[in-house]
PDB file of C-alpha atoms in Angstrom:
ATOM      1  CA  MET W   1      81.955  76.183 -75.269  1.00 54.00           C
ATOM      2  CA  LYS W   2      82.469  72.507 -75.899  1.00 52.00           C
ATOM      3  CA  ARG W   3      83.157  71.398 -79.365  1.00 55.00           C
ATOM      4  CA  ARG W   4      81.776  68.048 -80.425  1.00 54.00           C
ATOM      5  CA  THR W   5      83.604  66.071 -83.040  1.00 56.00           C
ATOM      6  CA  GLN W   6      81.659  63.838 -85.312  1.00 60.00           C
ATOM      7  CA  ALA W   7      83.033  60.910 -87.297  1.00 59.00           C
ATOM      8  CA  SER W   8      82.687  61.082 -91.014  1.00 60.00           C
ATOM      9  CA  VAL W   9      80.036  58.991 -92.731  1.00 55.00           C
ATOM     10  CA  PRO W  10      82.536  56.422 -94.099  1.00 57.00           C
ATOM     11  CA  LYS W  11      83.985  55.905 -90.604  1.00 55.00           C
ATOM     12  CA  ARG W  12      80.528  55.474 -89.072  1.00 50.00           C
ATOM     13  CA  LEU W  13      79.605  52.946 -91.758  1.00 44.00           C
ATOM     14  CA  ALA W  14      82.832  51.036 -91.111  1.00 48.00           C
ATOM     15  CA  VAL W  15      81.992  50.789 -87.404  1.00 45.00           C
ATOM     16  CA  VAL W  16      78.482  49.541 -88.221  1.00 45.00           C
ATOM     17  CA  ALA W  17      79.877  46.969 -90.688  1.00 46.00           C
ATOM     18  CA  VAL W  18      82.430  45.664 -88.162  1.00 45.00           C
ATOM     19  CA  SER W  19      79.738  45.459 -85.457  1.00 47.00           C
ATOM     20  CA  ALA W  20      77.407  43.557 -87.776  1.00 47.00           C
ATOM     21  CA  ALA W  21      80.188  41.158 -88.806  1.00 46.00           C
ATOM     22  CA  THR W  22      81.060  40.543 -85.156  1.00 46.00           C
ATOM     23  CA  ALA W  23      77.408  39.800 -84.379  1.00 43.00           C
ATOM     24  CA  ILE W  24      77.207  37.338 -87.267  1.00 43.00           C
ATOM     25  CA  VAL W  25      80.419  35.576 -86.249  1.00 41.00           C
ATOM     26  CA  GLY W  26      79.132  35.369 -82.664  1.00 42.00           C
ATOM     27  CA  PHE W  27      75.840  33.939 -83.902  1.00 41.00           C
ATOM     28  CA  TRP W  28      77.518  31.241 -85.995  1.00 42.00           C
ATOM     29  CA  ALA W  29      79.918  30.310 -83.185  1.00 46.00           C
ATOM     30  CA  VAL W  30      77.007  28.836 -81.227  1.00 45.00           C
ATOM     31  CA  PRO W  31      76.686  25.091 -81.990  1.00 49.00           C
ATOM     32  CA  ALA W  32      73.815  24.315 -84.310  1.00 51.00           C
ATOM     33  CA  GLN W  33      72.962  21.189 -82.352  1.00 49.00           C
ATOM     34  CA  ALA W  34      73.656  21.892 -78.678  1.00 61.00           C
ATOM     35  CA  GLU W  35      71.433  19.134 -77.381  1.00 91.00           C
ATOM     36  CA  THR W  36      71.133  15.773 -75.648  1.00 95.00           C
ATOM     37  CA  PHE W  37      68.951  12.838 -76.668  1.00 95.00           C
ATOM     38  CA  SER W  38      67.806  10.100 -74.286  1.00 96.00           C
ATOM     39  CA  LEU W  39      67.385   6.577 -75.646  1.00 97.00           C
ATOM     40  CA  SER W  40      65.930   3.598 -73.813  1.00 96.00           C
ATOM     41  CA  THR W  41      64.600   0.104 -74.188  1.00 94.00           C
ATOM     42  CA  THR W  42      63.760  -2.474 -71.528  1.00 91.00           C
ATOM     43  CA  GLY W  43      66.795  -2.379 -69.236  1.00 91.00           C
ATOM     44  CA  ALA W  44      69.182  -0.405 -71.420  1.00 95.00           C
ATOM     45  CA  ALA W  45      69.308   3.368 -71.487  1.00 96.00           C
ATOM     46  CA  GLY W  46      71.681   5.913 -72.901  1.00 96.00           C
ATOM     47  CA  THR W  47      72.270   9.540 -73.736  1.00 97.00           C
ATOM     48  CA  VAL W  48      73.751  11.061 -76.848  1.00 97.00           C
ATOM     49  CA  THR W  49      75.134  14.574 -76.340  1.00 96.00           C
ATOM     50  CA  TYR W  50      76.514  16.963 -78.929  1.00 96.00           C
ATOM     51  CA  VAL W  51      80.003  18.110 -77.887  1.00 95.00           C
ATOM     52  CA  GLY W  52      80.974  20.209 -80.932  1.00 93.00           C
ATOM     53  CA  ASN W  53      82.615  20.015 -84.346  1.00 93.00           C
ATOM     54  CA  GLY W  54      80.302  17.201 -85.476  1.00 92.00           C
ATOM     55  CA  ASP W  55      81.214  15.009 -82.511  1.00 95.00           C
ATOM     56  CA  TRP W  56      78.789  13.334 -80.135  1.00 96.00           C
ATOM     57  CA  SER W  57      79.369  11.642 -76.771  1.00 96.00           C
ATOM     58  CA  LEU W  58      77.553   8.358 -75.987  1.00 97.00           C
ATOM     59  CA  HIS W  59      76.813   7.252 -72.397  1.00 97.00           C
ATOM     60  CA  ALA W  60      74.883   4.154 -71.305  1.00 97.00           C
ATOM     61  CA  HIS W  61      73.695   2.161 -68.308  1.00 97.00           C
ATOM     62  CA  ASP W  62      71.830  -1.107 -67.723  1.00 96.00           C
ATOM     63  CA  PRO W  63      70.495  -1.647 -64.193  1.00 94.00           C
ATOM     64  CA  LEU W  64      69.224  -5.192 -64.787  1.00 94.00           C
ATOM     65  CA  THR W  65      71.402  -8.024 -63.449  1.00 91.00           C
ATOM     66  CA  ASP W  66      70.339 -10.757 -65.853  1.00 93.00           C
ATOM     67  CA  GLY W  67      73.660 -11.008 -67.689  1.00 92.00           C
ATOM     68  CA  HIS W  68      72.669  -8.778 -70.610  1.00 94.00           C
ATOM     69  CA  CYS W  69      74.197  -5.344 -71.170  1.00 95.00           C
ATOM     70  CA  ALA W  70      73.543  -2.018 -72.854  1.00 97.00           C
ATOM     71  CA  ARG W  71      75.369  -1.368 -76.098  1.00 97.00           C
ATOM     72  CA  PHE W  72      74.980   1.116 -78.936  1.00 97.00           C
ATOM     73  CA  GLN W  73      74.417   0.290 -82.574  1.00 96.00           C
ATOM     74  CA  VAL W  74      75.210   2.741 -85.374  1.00 96.00           C
ATOM     75  CA  LYS W  75      74.512   3.022 -89.036  1.00 95.00           C
ATOM     76  CA  ASP W  76      76.364   5.429 -91.316  1.00 90.00           C
ATOM     77  CA  THR W  77      74.482   7.290 -94.048  1.00 85.00           C
ATOM     78  CA  ASP W  78      75.520   4.741 -96.707  1.00 86.00           C
ATOM     79  CA  ASP W  79      75.089   1.632 -94.540  1.00 86.00           C
ATOM     80  CA  THR W  80      72.119  -0.681 -94.947  1.00 88.00           C
ATOM     81  CA  SER W  81      72.555  -2.592 -91.696  1.00 94.00           C
ATOM     82  CA  TRP W  82      73.277  -1.798 -88.056  1.00 96.00           C
ATOM     83  CA  ARG W  83      76.626  -2.595 -86.424  1.00 95.00           C
ATOM     84  CA  TRP W  84      77.632  -2.825 -82.762  1.00 95.00           C
ATOM     85  CA  TYR W  85      79.614   0.199 -81.642  1.00 95.00           C
ATOM     86  CA  GLY W  86      81.582   0.908 -78.491  1.00 95.00           C
ATOM     87  CA  ASP W  87      81.858  -1.023 -75.265  1.00 94.00           C
ATOM     88  CA  MET W  88      79.084  -2.849 -73.419  1.00 95.00           C
ATOM     89  CA  VAL W  89      77.849  -1.361 -70.156  1.00 96.00           C
ATOM     90  CA  CYS W  90      76.585  -3.877 -67.611  1.00 95.00           C
ATOM     91  CA  THR W  91      76.026  -1.607 -64.628  1.00 95.00           C
ATOM     92  CA  SER W  92      73.417   0.842 -63.354  1.00 95.00           C
ATOM     93  CA  ALA W  93      76.079   3.578 -63.182  1.00 95.00           C
ATOM     94  CA  ASP W  94      76.088   5.839 -66.213  1.00 95.00           C
ATOM     95  CA  ARG W  95      79.302   5.244 -68.204  1.00 96.00           C
ATOM     96  CA  TYR W  96      80.950   6.974 -71.128  1.00 96.00           C
ATOM     97  CA  VAL W  97      80.973   4.479 -74.012  1.00 95.00           C
ATOM     98  CA  THR W  98      82.471   6.180 -77.031  1.00 94.00           C
ATOM     99  CA  GLY W  99      82.089   9.052 -79.450  1.00 92.00           C
ATOM    100  CA  ALA W 100      80.050   9.268 -82.632  1.00 93.00           C
ATOM    101  CA  ARG W 101      79.920  11.509 -85.707  1.00 90.00           C
ATOM    102  CA  SER W 102      77.174  13.647 -87.146  1.00 92.00           C
ATOM    103  CA  LEU W 103      75.039  12.040 -89.882  1.00 91.00           C
ATOM    104  CA  TRP W 104      75.109   8.623 -88.188  1.00 93.00           C
ATOM    105  CA  SER W 105      71.964   6.924 -86.940  1.00 95.00           C
ATOM    106  CA  VAL W 106      72.286   5.660 -83.364  1.00 97.00           C
ATOM    107  CA  ARG W 107      70.220   3.424 -81.071  1.00 97.00           C
ATOM    108  CA  ILE W 108      70.710   1.656 -77.727  1.00 97.00           C
ATOM    109  CA  CYS W 109      70.192  -2.104 -77.463  1.00 97.00           C
ATOM    110  CA  ARG W 110      70.493  -4.933 -74.967  1.00 96.00           C
ATOM    111  CA  THR W 111      73.028  -7.561 -75.924  1.00 93.00           C
ATOM    112  CA  GLY W 112      71.644 -11.080 -76.282  1.00 90.00           C
ATOM    113  CA  ILE W 113      68.039  -9.877 -76.193  1.00 87.00           C
ATOM    114  CA  GLY W 114      67.622  -8.096 -79.504  1.00 81.00           C
ATOM    115  CA  ASN W 115      65.459  -5.222 -78.296  1.00 93.00           C
ATOM    116  CA  CYS W 116      66.614  -1.776 -79.340  1.00 96.00           C
ATOM    117  CA  SER W 117      65.357   1.742 -78.887  1.00 97.00           C
ATOM    118  CA  ALA W 118      64.074   3.921 -81.668  1.00 96.00           C
ATOM    119  CA  ALA W 119      66.934   5.368 -83.695  1.00 95.00           C
ATOM    120  CA  ILE W 120      67.941   8.990 -83.879  1.00 95.00           C
ATOM    121  CA  ARG W 121      69.875  10.671 -86.679  1.00 94.00           C
ATOM    122  CA  LEU W 122      72.795  12.778 -85.477  1.00 92.00           C
TER     123      LEU W 122
END
């Protein structure tokens, strides 16, 4: 005859509580914004990708050979005007430009032309 042992109620509740806490921690460990945005205007294009901890990676390219380049502009939450940010990219090859922080607004522009994409809020 086999004898089956059964955990007491407090021990079973402790296992359930630990399991639930582990599930919640696992759920919150997934980035809230694991995504990529594509921005473009005539000639200039870029991607903004969430990399974690409030940081974003900005990449750009500009396939036109008219002497103008792709460059990002950013605006912090308290700013009233846009400012140039990161290096210019004057090639059709996609290049890493710089990083950005959550809560900024970002858009891609062509230098010397003045046309910019719609802005996104990180």
